[in-house]
Amino acid sequence: MDLKRSNPLYGLKISKKLIRNMKFSAILSLVIVFSSFANSYSQVEISLNVENQTIINVLDKIESETDLRFMFGSDIYDFQKVISVNFDKVKLKNVIELIFENKLMYDLKENVVVLKKSPIKSANNILAKDEIIILDTNIQQDVVQNVIEGNVTDGGGNPLPGATVIELGTNNGTTTDFDGNFSLDVDGENPTLLFAYLGFISQNIVAENDSKLNVTLLADIAGLDEVVLTGYGSQNKRDITSSISVLDLEGVSEKANTDVGLLLQGRSAGVRVIQNSGKPGGSPQIFVRGISSLSGNTQPLYVIDGVVSYSTNAIDPNNIEDITVLKDASAAGIYGAAGASNGVVLITTKKGKSGKFKASINTYTGSSQLINKIPLLNSSELDDYLNELNSTSVSYSALGVNNDWQDLLYRTATQSGINASISGGSEKGSFYVGIGYLDQDGIVVSSENKRYSLSINVDQEIKDWLSFGTHLNYTRSNVKSIPDQRGARYGGAISSALQTPPFQEIFDENGFYTLSAGGTGFGNENPLSYVYSNDNLDVISNMVADANFSVKLPYNLTYRTQIGVILSGNRYTSFRDPTLSGVSNAYGGEGQYNTGETSRYIFDNTLSYGEVFGMHKLDVVVGSSVSEENQTSSFQTKRNFASETVRTLNTASEPFLSESDAGSWSLASYFARANYSFSDKYSATVSYRTDGSSRIGAVNRWGTFKTLSAGWNLSNESFMQNVDFVKNLKFRAGYGETGNLPSGLNSYANIVKVNLFPSSPTTLAPGRIPSTQAGNAELQWETSKQTNIGLDFSVLNNRIFITADYYNKRTENMIFPTTLPQSSGFVTKIVNLDGVIENKGFEFSLLASVIEKTDFSWSSTFNMSFNKNNVSDIPEDQIIFSTGLQNLGGSVSITKNGLPIGTFWGLNAEGVDPATGDMIFTDNDGVPGITPDDRQDIGNPMPDFTYGFVNEFSYKNFDLNVVIDGSYGNEIYNAGKQNLQSMRFSEQQSADVVNRWRNPGDITDMPRATLVDSNQNSFINTRWIEDGSFLRVRDISLSYNFGQDILDKLNISGLRLYGNLKNWITITDYSGYSPEVNRSLAGVDKVATTQGIDYGSYPQAKTFSLGLNVEF
Amino acid sequence: MKNSKKIKVKINIMKNKYNLKVILFLSLITFYSCTSDDFLEKPPLNELSTEASYASEGDAEAAIGAIYGLPAQMSQHYYKWQHTIFSDMRADNTHSGFVADIINVELWLASSSATEPNGYPWSQSYQYIASANTVIDNIPGIEDPNFTDSEKDVIMGQAYFLRGFYYFYLNRLYGGVPLTLSTTDSDIFKARNTEAEVYAQVEADLLLAESLLPSEYSDNFLTRTRATKGAAQAMLAKVYADTGDYTKCAEFAGKVINSSTYSLVPTFDHLFDGDHEYSSEAIFEMTHVPGTDLATYHAVQVLPPGDYSQYDGNKTGFNPWQVPYHRFNTAKTSLAAAFKEMGDTVREESTIFYVPYEMATQPNFGYEVGEPIGHMWKMGRTGEIFDKWNVILLRLADIILLRAEALNQIGNTAEAITLLNQIRSRVQLAPTTATTQAEVALAILKERRLELVVENNRFWDLRRYYNDDAAFVKHINDQTDSGGNSFGVQATEDKIYIPMPQAEIDVNPNLVQNPGY
C-alpha cells in the first residue's frame, strides 16, 4: 500500500504506475511469471491489407508476417466470417478489437495470442485483467458525437497520469495525460465511464454530455492486483488461497535500521518478534504462529532472492525491497522441510528500475540510552541486610565507597550510519549497487558493532528467450561484545552490575578489578572487569549470492536454474589483560583466536508452465533442489604473554587450548505445485514435495509433504454484484504438511567420543568412551500438519480491507532429545516423541485508509494474533524439565500434557508467614514439608495475544510514522530477581528488600534473610513470576520532504530530513529492564522449551536519531 | 521488423527441430539424479562411529584407558562428591563450608532430594560403568592377530574391576541401584536391584577381575594407576567388610598385605605432599596430569578462604563482606580435638591447615575469632595451584587396618593389635593400650579416622563399628561444637542412604525413592 503520493523522493507524480511496473519487472526476472504485462509483443505493429477473407485466413496472414501465433477454441467465435481490413502500423490490441468487434479478449503469452470470450462486463472484471484494452482513437471510424473532459486525481488531490477512461459498452477509451487530464469522445447519451488505475479502486461514473468531470480515485488498499511471491513463482493476490502476509515496508528501509528482524516487528499478524537483547549486532527471535517444535529449529526459513537461507545476517536492512511471509502450510509447503513449519520469510533485495538512473544517500546519527535502572539497596540498607543475614554488626558503608554499578556499566551511546546506492536500467536490464556502513555503540560500555555491507543486483535479458540475473549481498560486522544472559557468578556483566555491592571498590590495591559478588575467587570479577579487561572482537562475514538463468521454451514452458551460495565466516579474538585482571594476571594474560567457516551451495532447477484456456487458468511448476553445507571451526587459546601490548598468540608461551571441529550435511528435494483458477471465482493450489536429508538415518531418510488449498471469490459471483457493503470477499481454506529436522548433524549414529587419559605421570593419550547420547537409526522427520481457513474482504467502499485467518497447526513425530535414566549409561537420545504440539490461533489484520484528503492522509494497519499452544498425548512418563535455566531448585520450565511448551513449574507462594518470616507454599501433595510434588504450573510464557499497529500520517511535506506493538497475557520468569530478592546471598539486593520480614508478627510479602534457606524461599516459585504484558511505541519517525522548488535549486530529485525515536514509550508492569525477554544462551535450537526467562539480558535501549535522505 | 525476424528464426528452430530434445534435456537437469544415497550419506567428521571404533588392540587400550581419565575431567569432580562430602562431611569429620545445597547433605535434610549434590555420584558413576560395559561388550569380538588372549584378559579384567568398583560405591551411597551390564541392554527404565544383588554383582565382577588381572604391570606408574590383582583383592576386602563376612575380608586383605607389590611409605607426609606420587603404598591412584585438562580441579573448593598469594604469587582473595562461597571440608572441632587427644602431630600437620579465624561473617562452627580454624589439606601442596591433584583411591594402610578390624571381629584380636601398631609406629605413636576386643575395635575406629580422614571411609567405618542403625544415627546427631552446642543434624535411620536424584526419578518412573525423602 502506498498512500504517500506526494513524496518527492519518487520524483515525478507519475511514479505510482512506474514503480509498480518496475517492481514487477524485477520480480519477473527473479521468478517465473506468466503475464501479458510488460510484454514487448504487445507493441508489435501490424500492417495488412486484405479483402473478403475469412478471419482464420487473416490470422494466418498475420502469423506469416510476424512472430505472433494465435490460439483459440474454435467455438468461441465465428472464425469463418468474411472480413476486409486495411491496417497500417496498427497495434496488436487494436487489430484484435477491430477484427472481433470488441467481442473477444485476449491474453498475450510471449508471442502467443490466446483469444477468449469476454466475461461479464463489470468494474471488477475489467480490473481483473492484466491490462485494459484501449482503442486508439485515431483509427476509430465512428462519428464523434460528444466530448467529455475531466481530471483524475488521487485522494490527496494529486493528478493521476496514465489513468484509463473507458466508455462502457463501446470501444471508446483514453488515458489521462501528465496532469491527469483527459478528453474522450463518447457515443452514447449520458454514457457510463469507467475510470481505472492500477492500485486504485476503479469507478463507474454516469457522465452528462459535454460535462467536465473531476474524478477522485481512492487507493485500493486490498491490492488484489499486486503480484505476490509464493516461492518458486508468484501469483496475483486475488488468486492466493493460502495465508501470506506481504509487509508494507514503504519508507521503512530509508530509515535507521540495524536489523532485518526488526522490520517484521508489529507489521504482520501471526509473526511475533522478540527483541530479547539490546546488544549491537544481536538479532531478535521470530516466531510465526507459535512454537511448533520442541528441539528442532523454531525460527522461520529465510529465502533471500530465491536462495534458501537460515539467517538474514548477510542482508543490510536498508537494501531490502520487499518482505513476504508465507504463514500456513499450504503456502510454505513448497519449501517442504527444514524449517518451513515455522513459516517462510521471502526477502527481495532492491533492484534497479528501468529507464531511470538514480543515486541516493541515506545518512543518520543518533544516541541511545538505558530505558530504566533497577532500584537497588543503598549502602546502609545493604549493611542492615548483610548483618541480619550473617548475624553480624559490621558497617561496610563506613568504608566510604559508593559505586553505582549500573551507572558505571551503562552509557549514552552513539550510532551513525550511511547507505548509498546507485541503480538504473533499461527495458532489457537493470542494476543496483548499494553500500552501507553502520557504527553502533552499545549502551553497555565497550560494546559496539561496525557493519559494512554491499549489495549488487544485476538482471539482464540476453535474448527474448533468455534472461540472466545475479544477486550478491554481503555484510561484514566487527562486534565487540560483553558477556550477558548469565548470572554474575558465571561472568554475566548485566547481572553482576546488579549484584555487586556499592561499597565494593572498582580496583583492588594491586590495580586489578575486584572480584564480583558471589565470585568463587577464580574467574568472576566485577562487571567492569569483563567489560574493560577483556578486549574481544568478533569479525563476522556473511554472503548470500546467486546466479540464475531463465529460458523461455515453447509450449509456454520456462526453465530456470539457479545456483546460490551462502558463505559465512567469523573470527573471534580476545585478550584478557593481565595488567587489569588479577585472574588473567595469574596466568600471564590469556588470548583466544577462534575461527569458523560455513559454506553452502543450493542448486535449484525448475520447469514452469502457465496457460489460460478460456476461463481456466493453470500454472504449474516442478523442480528439484540440492544443497550441501560444510562447517569448520577452530579454537586456539594461549596464556602467558610476553607483554600486554602485543596480543597475537605467537607472543604467548603456554598453549592452553587447541581444537578444531567440522561437520557437513546435505539435502535433496523434488517438488511440484499447480495453481488453478476458474473464471476468477474459484482457485486451488496443490503442492507436493519430498526431501531427503543426511541428518536422518537411511531408514526414514525421505519425508513427503503435501498441501492443498482452495479459494472462492464470492464477490465475482453474479449474486454478489449488487452487494455494496462488502467487496472483494474471498474465502480461503487449506491443509498441508511441512517438516523439520533434528538440530544435530548425526542424531542417528552411535558415536564414540575421544577422551584423554594419563599414559604416564606427565602425558596423555587419546582414549574412547561411548557418547552419552544413544543413536537412533529409526529417526524420522518431524511433521507439522496445518489447517488454515481464511477470509478476505473490504468494507466502507474499500477503505478498510480485512484479512482474518483461523489455523490449527499440529506437530507430530516431534524430534526430541529425550532424557534417559542415567542408569542406562546414556543421558539422551534423539527420538520422535509420540504426541502433538498444537498451535491453534486466530489472527486478523486490517488495512485502513482512514483519512485521504488533500494535504493530509492517515493510513493504518492493525493486526492481532491469538495463539494457543498446547502439548498433548506425549507419553505420561515423558515430562520434560528443560535445562535452559538450572536455577535454585531445579529447572524452571516444564513441558507436559495439557500445558503450553515451557510452562513455568515451581512452588506456589501464598505469602510470608508472619510467625517465621518464611514463605508459605501451597501443599499440593498432602505430604508435610516441601516436596517435589508440591510443584505446579506457575505461569505461561506464551502470550494470549500480540498486536501491532502501524500508522502513517502525511501532512503536506511531513510524514509521520508510528509503530506500536505489544503482547498480552504472557508471564516472565525473572531469574535476575531470584538473585536480587534471594534473601540468602551476601550480595546486593533490590530496593524492595527493605520491606523484608524481621520480627515475628511482621506482615509483609518479603521473607526473612536466611543463609541456609531451609524453607526454600529462594527456590523456583511464583515470587519470580511477573506479568510480561506490554505495549511499546516501537518507533516514531517524522520526516520532512523538501519541496520541488528547493530540489530544483539544489538540482537533486529528492531530499528528506527525518527524526526517529525508538522504544521511547513502554507500558508494562514488568520490573526488569525490558518485558521482551528470552534467554537464548543455549542456542536457537533450545529456545522452544525455555521461553520467557529473563536472566541478565542486555537491556534494550531507547534511541533518538536524525537522518537525511538525498536522491539524485 | 528486422529485429523480430531474428527472434523468429531462433524460435522457429527451437520449435521445429530441437523442441523436444531441449525440453527433455532441461527436464533431466531438473530431475537429475545426484540425489543418490551417497550424496545424502554424511558420516560425522568430528566423531567416531561405534562400529568403527573397536577393531584393534590399540582400540581396546584406548577404550579401557579412557575410563581412567574420566573422573578427573568431570566438572563436578567425582572425588569431591563421592569421596569426601558423602563420607566425611555427612559423618562427623568435616563441615560443608556454607553452600546451602551442601548443608542439606551435612544436616541430612529430607528436602535434599531436590538439591544437586546427590546427583553427581549417580550420573558420573553410571558413565564410568557404561564405558566399562562398552569394553566388556566389544573387546572379546576384536579380531587382531597382534591381540593375544592374555592381553585381552588384562583389558577385560580392568573393565570388570572398574565396573565392580563403581557399583560398589553406588551401592554404598544409594543402597541398591539398577544394574546395567551391557550397552545394548534394551531395558532402559530399570527398577532398582536390591543392595544384596548389587553386592553379589560387585563380588562377581571383582572375583573375575582378580582372576584376569596381573599383580603388576611393566612399569610402576601403571601398577599404581591401573586395576591390578591387588586392587581387586582390596576392593573385595571392602565388599566382605560391608556384607559382614569378616573371614573373607581378612583373607582378601591378607592377600594384599602379603603381596610384594605394596608396602607402607616410611614418611606419612609423602603420601599427600605432591612430590612422592605413585608410591609403594598406593594400590589404586587417580592421576591428574600437570598442565593439562586432567589437572583441572575445583581446587578452591577445598582451599581455605582468604589470601592465595602464597600459592601463585597473586592476591586474588575474597572481598571481606562475602561469606566464603566454597569452603568444603572445614575440619570439625571434634576432629581437631581427636588429633590432639591422640597426640598425633605427624598426621595432624599433614592433614589440617590452620588459618586464623578472622572473618566475622563466616559461620563459626564453634571457632572463635582469632582462633585457628582447620581446613582439610590432604592433596598435593607443592607446585602450581591447579597441578598435583592425584587422589589415592585405595592404599595399603586402609587395607591393613581393615584386616585388623576383620581379625578382631573374628576373634583374632592379638594379630589385629599387631597390624594396628604397624600403622601407629609409622607416625611415631606408641603401641595401642587397647586389649579387649571392644577396646581394640574402638582403637581401630579412632585410628582409621585420623589415618584416613577425607579418604572416603569415615561414614562406613562408623556404620560397621556400631553395626546398628539407631546407634549409628545417634552418633551422628550427638555431635557438638567445641562449646557443646548441637549442629542440628537431623539424621534418621531411613536417611542413611542418600536420596535417588530427583532428576532421575523424574525420567524413570520405575525408580523408587528411598523412604526418608
CSV table of C-alpha atoms in Angstrom, one decimal, chain A residues 604-831:
chain,number,residue,atom,x,y,z
A,604,ASP,CA,17.6,-25.2,-7.9
A,605,ASN,CA,16.1,-26.2,-11.2
A,606,THR,CA,12.5,-25.6,-12.1
A,607,LEU,CA,10.3,-26.0,-15.1
A,608,SER,CA,7.2,-23.8,-15.1
A,609,TYR,CA,4.2,-23.9,-17.3
A,610,GLY,CA,1.4,-21.4,-17.4
A,611,GLU,CA,-1.6,-21.3,-19.7
A,612,VAL,CA,-5.1,-19.8,-19.9
A,613,PHE,CA,-7.8,-21.8,-21.5
A,614,GLY,CA,-10.8,-19.6,-21.8
A,615,MET,CA,-12.0,-19.3,-18.2
A,616,HIS,CA,-9.4,-21.7,-16.9
A,617,LYS,CA,-6.0,-20.6,-15.7
A,618,LEU,CA,-3.3,-23.0,-14.9
A,619,ASP,CA,0.2,-22.5,-13.6
A,620,VAL,CA,2.5,-25.5,-12.8
A,621,VAL,CA,6.0,-25.6,-11.5
A,622,VAL,CA,8.1,-28.7,-11.0
A,623,GLY,CA,11.6,-28.7,-9.7
A,624,SER,CA,14.5,-30.0,-7.8
A,625,SER,CA,16.8,-28.6,-5.2
A,626,VAL,CA,20.0,-29.9,-3.8
A,627,SER,CA,22.2,-28.3,-1.2
A,628,GLU,CA,25.2,-29.2,0.8
A,629,GLU,CA,26.8,-27.4,3.7
A,630,ASN,CA,30.3,-27.7,5.2
A,631,GLN,CA,31.2,-26.3,8.5
A,632,THR,CA,34.6,-25.9,10.1
A,633,SER,CA,35.8,-24.2,13.2
A,634,SER,CA,39.0,-23.9,15.2
A,635,PHE,CA,39.7,-22.7,18.7
A,636,GLN,CA,43.1,-21.6,19.9
A,637,THR,CA,43.9,-20.3,23.4
A,638,LYS,CA,47.3,-19.4,24.8
A,639,ARG,CA,48.4,-18.0,28.0
A,640,ASN,CA,51.5,-16.3,29.4
A,641,PHE,CA,52.1,-13.3,27.1
A,642,ALA,CA,55.4,-11.6,26.8
A,643,SER,CA,53.6,-8.2,27.0
A,644,GLU,CA,50.1,-6.9,27.3
A,645,THR,CA,50.7,-4.6,24.4
A,646,VAL,CA,51.3,-7.3,21.8
A,647,ARG,CA,48.3,-9.6,21.7
A,648,THR,CA,48.9,-12.1,19.0
A,649,LEU,CA,49.3,-15.6,20.1
A,650,ASN,CA,52.8,-16.0,18.8
A,651,THR,CA,54.0,-13.9,21.7
A,652,ALA,CA,52.4,-16.3,24.3
A,653,SER,CA,54.4,-19.2,25.7
A,654,GLU,CA,51.8,-21.5,27.1
A,655,PRO,CA,49.4,-23.4,24.8
A,656,PHE,CA,46.1,-23.8,26.7
A,657,LEU,CA,43.6,-25.0,24.1
A,658,SER,CA,43.9,-26.0,20.5
A,659,GLU,CA,41.0,-27.6,18.8
A,660,SER,CA,39.1,-27.8,15.6
A,661,ASP,CA,35.8,-29.1,14.6
A,662,ALA,CA,34.0,-30.0,11.3
A,663,GLY,CA,30.6,-31.1,10.1
A,664,SER,CA,28.6,-31.3,7.0
A,665,TRP,CA,25.0,-32.0,5.8
A,666,SER,CA,23.2,-32.4,2.6
A,667,LEU,CA,19.6,-32.1,1.5
A,668,ALA,CA,17.9,-33.2,-1.8
A,669,SER,CA,14.4,-32.3,-2.7
A,670,TYR,CA,11.9,-32.7,-5.5
A,671,PHE,CA,8.8,-30.6,-5.6
A,672,ALA,CA,5.8,-29.7,-7.7
A,673,ARG,CA,2.9,-27.2,-7.5
A,674,ALA,CA,-0.1,-26.4,-9.5
A,675,ASN,CA,-2.3,-23.3,-9.3
A,676,TYR,CA,-5.6,-23.5,-11.0
A,677,SER,CA,-8.3,-20.9,-11.2
A,678,PHE,CA,-11.6,-20.8,-13.0
A,679,SER,CA,-13.3,-17.6,-14.0
A,680,ASP,CA,-11.6,-15.6,-11.3
A,681,LYS,CA,-14.1,-17.2,-8.9
A,682,TYR,CA,-12.6,-20.4,-7.9
A,683,SER,CA,-9.0,-21.2,-7.4
A,684,ALA,CA,-7.0,-24.0,-6.0
A,685,THR,CA,-3.3,-24.8,-5.3
A,686,VAL,CA,-1.8,-28.3,-4.7
A,687,SER,CA,1.8,-28.9,-3.9
A,688,TYR,CA,4.0,-31.9,-3.3
A,689,ARG,CA,7.5,-32.1,-2.0
A,690,THR,CA,9.8,-34.8,-1.0
A,691,ASP,CA,13.0,-34.2,0.9
A,692,GLY,CA,15.9,-36.4,1.8
A,693,SER,CA,18.4,-35.3,4.5
A,694,SER,CA,21.7,-36.6,5.6
A,695,ARG,CA,20.7,-35.7,9.2
A,696,ILE,CA,18.2,-38.5,9.3
A,697,GLY,CA,19.3,-42.2,9.1
A,698,ALA,CA,18.9,-44.2,5.9
A,699,VAL,CA,15.8,-46.0,7.2
A,700,ASN,CA,13.5,-43.0,7.2
A,701,ARG,CA,15.6,-40.5,5.2
A,702,TRP,CA,12.9,-39.3,2.8
A,703,GLY,CA,10.0,-37.2,4.0
A,704,THR,CA,7.0,-36.3,1.9
A,705,PHE,CA,4.9,-33.2,2.4
A,706,LYS,CA,1.7,-32.4,0.6
A,707,THR,CA,-0.6,-29.4,0.6
A,708,LEU,CA,-4.0,-28.5,-0.8
A,709,SER,CA,-5.8,-25.2,-0.7
A,710,ALA,CA,-8.8,-23.6,-2.4
A,711,GLY,CA,-10.3,-20.2,-2.6
A,712,TRP,CA,-13.7,-18.8,-3.6
A,713,ASN,CA,-14.0,-15.2,-4.7
A,714,LEU,CA,-17.6,-14.6,-3.7
A,715,SER,CA,-17.5,-11.1,-5.0
A,716,ASN,CA,-17.2,-12.3,-8.5
A,717,GLU,CA,-20.4,-14.3,-8.3
A,718,SER,CA,-23.3,-12.6,-10.1
A,719,PHE,CA,-25.4,-12.7,-7.0
A,720,MET,CA,-22.9,-10.5,-5.2
A,721,GLN,CA,-22.8,-7.9,-7.9
A,722,ASN,CA,-25.3,-5.7,-6.2
A,723,VAL,CA,-23.9,-6.1,-2.7
A,724,ASP,CA,-22.2,-2.9,-1.8
A,725,PHE,CA,-21.3,-3.0,1.8
A,726,VAL,CA,-18.7,-5.7,1.4
A,727,LYS,CA,-16.3,-6.1,-1.6
A,728,ASN,CA,-13.6,-8.4,-2.6
A,729,LEU,CA,-15.0,-11.1,-0.5
A,730,LYS,CA,-13.0,-14.3,-0.6
A,731,PHE,CA,-13.0,-17.5,1.3
A,732,ARG,CA,-9.8,-19.5,1.6
A,733,ALA,CA,-9.2,-22.9,3.1
A,734,GLY,CA,-6.1,-25.1,3.0
A,735,TYR,CA,-4.4,-28.0,4.6
A,736,GLY,CA,-0.8,-29.0,4.3
A,737,GLU,CA,2.3,-30.6,5.8
A,738,THR,CA,5.7,-29.3,6.5
A,739,GLY,CA,8.8,-30.8,8.0
A,740,ASN,CA,11.5,-30.1,10.5
A,741,LEU,CA,14.9,-31.7,11.1
A,742,PRO,CA,16.9,-32.5,14.2
A,743,SER,CA,19.4,-29.8,15.0
A,744,GLY,CA,22.3,-32.2,15.3
A,745,LEU,CA,24.1,-33.5,12.3
A,746,ASN,CA,24.1,-37.1,13.2
A,747,SER,CA,21.5,-38.0,15.7
A,748,TYR,CA,21.0,-41.4,14.2
A,749,ALA,CA,24.5,-42.8,14.6
A,750,ASN,CA,26.1,-44.4,17.6
A,751,ILE,CA,29.0,-42.2,18.4
A,752,VAL,CA,32.2,-42.7,20.3
A,753,LYS,CA,33.9,-39.7,21.9
A,754,VAL,CA,37.5,-39.2,22.3
A,755,ASN,CA,38.6,-38.7,25.9
A,756,LEU,CA,42.2,-38.3,27.1
A,757,PHE,CA,43.7,-40.5,29.8
A,758,PRO,CA,47.1,-40.4,31.5
A,759,SER,CA,49.5,-42.8,29.8
A,760,SER,CA,52.4,-41.7,32.1
A,761,PRO,CA,52.6,-39.3,35.1
A,762,THR,CA,53.0,-36.4,32.6
A,763,THR,CA,51.5,-37.4,29.3
A,764,LEU,CA,48.0,-38.0,28.0
A,765,ALA,CA,46.8,-40.4,25.3
A,766,PRO,CA,43.5,-40.3,23.4
A,767,GLY,CA,41.0,-42.8,24.6
A,768,ARG,CA,37.5,-43.7,23.6
A,769,ILE,CA,34.3,-43.6,25.5
A,770,PRO,CA,30.8,-44.1,24.4
A,771,SER,CA,28.8,-40.9,23.8
A,772,THR,CA,26.1,-40.3,26.4
A,773,GLN,CA,23.7,-39.8,23.5
A,774,ALA,CA,22.3,-43.0,22.2
A,775,GLY,CA,22.0,-43.3,18.4
A,776,ASN,CA,18.6,-43.7,16.8
A,777,ALA,CA,18.6,-45.2,13.3
A,778,GLU,CA,14.8,-45.1,13.1
A,779,LEU,CA,14.6,-41.3,13.5
A,780,GLN,CA,12.0,-39.7,11.2
A,781,TRP,CA,11.1,-36.2,10.0
A,782,GLU,CA,9.1,-34.1,12.4
A,783,THR,CA,5.9,-33.1,10.6
A,784,SER,CA,3.5,-30.2,11.1
A,785,LYS,CA,0.0,-30.5,9.8
A,786,GLN,CA,-1.7,-27.3,9.4
A,787,THR,CA,-5.2,-26.3,8.5
A,788,ASN,CA,-6.0,-22.8,7.6
A,789,ILE,CA,-9.3,-21.1,7.0
A,790,GLY,CA,-9.3,-17.5,5.9
A,791,LEU,CA,-11.5,-14.7,4.8
A,792,ASP,CA,-10.6,-11.5,3.0
A,793,PHE,CA,-13.0,-8.7,2.4
A,794,SER,CA,-13.2,-4.9,2.2
A,795,VAL,CA,-15.8,-2.7,3.6
A,796,LEU,CA,-16.7,1.0,3.7
A,797,ASN,CA,-16.2,1.4,0.0
A,798,ASN,CA,-12.9,-0.4,0.0
A,799,ARG,CA,-11.4,1.9,2.6
A,800,ILE,CA,-10.9,-0.9,5.0
A,801,PHE,CA,-9.5,-4.3,3.9
A,802,ILE,CA,-9.7,-7.1,6.4
A,803,THR,CA,-7.9,-10.4,6.4
A,804,ALA,CA,-8.8,-13.0,9.0
A,805,ASP,CA,-7.4,-16.4,9.4
A,806,TYR,CA,-8.0,-19.3,11.7
A,807,TYR,CA,-5.4,-22.0,11.8
A,808,ASN,CA,-4.6,-25.2,13.6
A,809,LYS,CA,-1.0,-26.4,13.4
A,810,ARG,CA,-0.4,-29.8,14.8
A,811,THR,CA,3.2,-31.0,15.1
A,812,GLU,CA,3.7,-34.7,15.3
A,813,ASN,CA,6.6,-37.1,15.4
A,814,MET,CA,8.3,-34.4,17.5
A,815,ILE,CA,12.1,-34.7,17.3
A,816,PHE,CA,13.2,-34.5,20.9
A,817,PRO,CA,16.3,-35.3,22.9
A,818,THR,CA,14.6,-37.4,25.4
A,819,THR,CA,16.3,-37.7,28.8
A,820,LEU,CA,17.1,-41.3,29.6
A,821,PRO,CA,17.6,-42.6,33.0
A,822,GLN,CA,21.4,-42.3,33.6
A,823,SER,CA,21.4,-45.8,35.0
A,824,SER,CA,21.2,-46.9,31.3
A,825,GLY,CA,24.6,-45.4,30.7
A,826,PHE,CA,23.1,-42.9,28.3
A,827,VAL,CA,21.9,-39.4,29.1
A,828,THR,CA,19.9,-38.5,26.0
A,829,LYS,CA,18.5,-39.9,22.8
A,830,ILE,CA,17.0,-38.1,19.9
A,831,VAL,CA,13.6,-39.6,19.4
